[in-house]
GROMACS .gro file of C-alpha atoms in nm:
model
  124
    1MET     CA    1  -0.092  -1.923  -0.477
    2LYS     CA    2   0.048  -1.864  -0.129
    3LYS     CA    3  -0.086  -1.544   0.025
    4ILE     CA    4   0.084  -1.278   0.233
    5LEU     CA    5  -0.109  -1.056   0.472
    6ILE     CA    6   0.020  -0.708   0.559
    7VAL     CA    7  -0.128  -0.559   0.877
    8ASP     CA    8  -0.043  -0.191   0.936
    9ASP     CA    9  -0.246   0.106   1.054
   10GLU     CA   10  -0.046   0.336   0.826
   11PRO     CA   11  -0.192   0.283   0.477
   12HIS     CA   12   0.108   0.435   0.299
   13ILE     CA   13   0.343   0.179   0.456
   14ALA     CA   14   0.111  -0.108   0.367
   15LEU     CA   15   0.086   0.024   0.010
   16VAL     CA   16   0.464   0.045  -0.037
   17LEU     CA   17   0.507  -0.310   0.096
   18LYS     CA   18   0.217  -0.437  -0.115
   19GLN     CA   19   0.351  -0.285  -0.437
   20PHE     CA   20   0.705  -0.413  -0.375
   21LEU     CA   21   0.591  -0.767  -0.296
   22GLU     CA   22   0.343  -0.779  -0.585
   23ARG     CA   23   0.625  -0.682  -0.822
   24ALA     CA   24   0.807  -0.988  -0.685
   25GLY     CA   25   0.510  -1.199  -0.798
   26LEU     CA   26   0.343  -1.251  -0.460
   27GLU     CA   27  -0.030  -1.236  -0.380
   28ILE     CA   28  -0.089  -0.970  -0.114
   29LEU     CA   29  -0.378  -0.897   0.122
   30THR     CA   30  -0.381  -0.589   0.346
   31THR     CA   31  -0.572  -0.465   0.648
   32LEU     CA   32  -0.545  -0.184   0.904
   33ASN     CA   33  -0.530  -0.366   1.240
   34GLY     CA   34  -0.503  -0.699   1.415
   35LYS     CA   35  -0.873  -0.725   1.487
   36LEU     CA   36  -0.961  -0.703   1.116
   37ALA     CA   37  -0.669  -0.936   1.038
   38ILE     CA   38  -0.822  -1.218   1.246
   39ASP     CA   39  -1.122  -1.245   1.011
   40ILE     CA   40  -0.898  -1.243   0.702
   41ILE     CA   41  -0.666  -1.504   0.854
   42LYS     CA   42  -0.956  -1.736   0.941
   43LYS     CA   43  -1.081  -1.716   0.582
   44GLU     CA   44  -0.760  -1.696   0.378
   45HIS     CA   45  -0.492  -1.873   0.592
   46PRO     CA   46  -0.202  -1.662   0.461
   47THR     CA   47   0.137  -1.831   0.457
   48VAL     CA   48   0.311  -1.513   0.577
   49ILE     CA   49   0.185  -1.235   0.805
   50ILE     CA   50   0.374  -0.905   0.818
   51THR     CA   51   0.241  -0.691   1.102
   52ASP     CA   52   0.328  -0.370   1.278
   53VAL     CA   53   0.388  -0.410   1.652
   54GLN     CA   54   0.211  -0.091   1.758
   55MET     CA   55  -0.136  -0.024   1.626
   56PRO     CA   56  -0.430   0.139   1.806
   57ILE     CA   57  -0.662  -0.160   1.758
   58MET     CA   58  -0.489  -0.490   1.838
   59GLY     CA   59  -0.118  -0.459   1.771
   60GLY     CA   60   0.110  -0.726   1.632
   61ILE     CA   61   0.196  -0.901   1.958
   62GLU     CA   62  -0.169  -0.922   2.062
   63LEU     CA   63  -0.251  -1.055   1.713
   64CYS     CA   64   0.012  -1.330   1.753
   65GLU     CA   65  -0.117  -1.424   2.098
   66THR     CA   66  -0.476  -1.433   1.974
   67LEU     CA   67  -0.379  -1.658   1.682
   68GLN     CA   68  -0.199  -1.898   1.916
   69ARG     CA   69  -0.511  -1.918   2.130
   70ILE     CA   70  -0.780  -1.954   1.861
   71MET     CA   71  -0.579  -2.134   1.588
   72PRO     CA   72  -0.308  -2.332   1.771
   73ASP     CA   73  -0.223  -2.554   1.471
   74TYR     CA   74  -0.182  -2.260   1.231
   75GLN     CA   75   0.189  -2.189   1.177
   76PRO     CA   76   0.251  -1.900   0.934
   77LEU     CA   77   0.575  -1.706   0.915
   78ILE     CA   78   0.507  -1.394   1.122
   79ILE     CA   79   0.723  -1.087   1.075
   80LEU     CA   80   0.677  -0.814   1.334
   81MET     CA   81   0.779  -0.464   1.222
   82THR     CA   82   0.878  -0.205   1.478
   83SER     CA   83   1.047   0.132   1.486
   84ARG     CA   84   1.120   0.087   1.857
   85LEU     CA   85   1.280  -0.243   1.952
   86ASP     CA   86   1.274  -0.235   2.332
   87ARG     CA   87   1.364  -0.505   2.584
   88ASP     CA   88   1.004  -0.623   2.631
   89ILE     CA   89   0.958  -0.680   2.258
   90ARG     CA   90   1.296  -0.859   2.229
   91ASN     CA   91   1.208  -1.088   2.520
   92TRP     CA   92   0.865  -1.166   2.376
   93VAL     CA   93   1.016  -1.254   2.035
   94LYS     CA   94   1.279  -1.481   2.198
   95GLN     CA   95   0.997  -1.678   2.360
   96HIS     CA   96   0.812  -1.718   2.029
   97MET     CA   97   1.048  -1.886   1.786
   98SER     CA   98   0.803  -1.874   1.494
   99VAL     CA   99   0.803  -1.493   1.505
  100ASN     CA  100   1.064  -1.283   1.326
  101MET     CA  101   1.145  -0.921   1.405
  102MET     CA  102   1.244  -0.648   1.160
  103GLU     CA  103   1.321  -0.291   1.254
  104LYS     CA  104   1.187   0.002   1.055
  105PRO     CA  105   1.291   0.130   0.815
  106LEU     CA  106   1.273  -0.215   0.659
  107SER     CA  107   1.527  -0.354   0.419
  108MET     CA  108   1.298  -0.462   0.137
  109ARG     CA  109   1.557  -0.706   0.002
  110ARG     CA  110   1.597  -0.867   0.344
  111LEU     CA  111   1.218  -0.887   0.385
  112LEU     CA  112   1.179  -1.053   0.045
  113ALA     CA  113   1.462  -1.297   0.123
  114LYS     CA  114   1.289  -1.403   0.449
  115ILE     CA  115   0.959  -1.451   0.268
  116ASN     CA  116   1.111  -1.642  -0.025
  117ASN     CA  117   1.309  -1.866   0.210
  118HIS     CA  118   0.992  -1.951   0.404
  119LEU     CA  119   0.787  -2.010   0.088
  120ALA     CA  120   1.058  -2.237  -0.056
  121ASN     CA  121   1.041  -2.455   0.255
  122PHE     CA  122   0.663  -2.436   0.302
  123LYS     CA  123   0.467  -2.759   0.275
  124ALA     CA  124   0.113  -2.684   0.158
   0.00000   0.00000   0.00000
């Protein structure tokens, strides 16, 4: 089964996302920051990574940049979540076409549609 990793330092947000996506029949992994996510990603190779932009220990953008550096051939769908979409974040996302942006509060239906679309087109 294709795995989805949720990376958020707010456990209640990760739990809500996890429960919603599990009800949709998806296998979910969770962790609290980008640094911990790296180890999970190396081991599990999730097909989709949903990550918060701002976290105290390695935020979402730093996680993406680290993955590009240490696993350049790894191409998951990455969805960055943010409550504050500023110009710097917009510019960074424009330069990284494999990264999607969603503003909080998230539309769960829109999130699920993005994931399902990616999974339908994913070649294992």
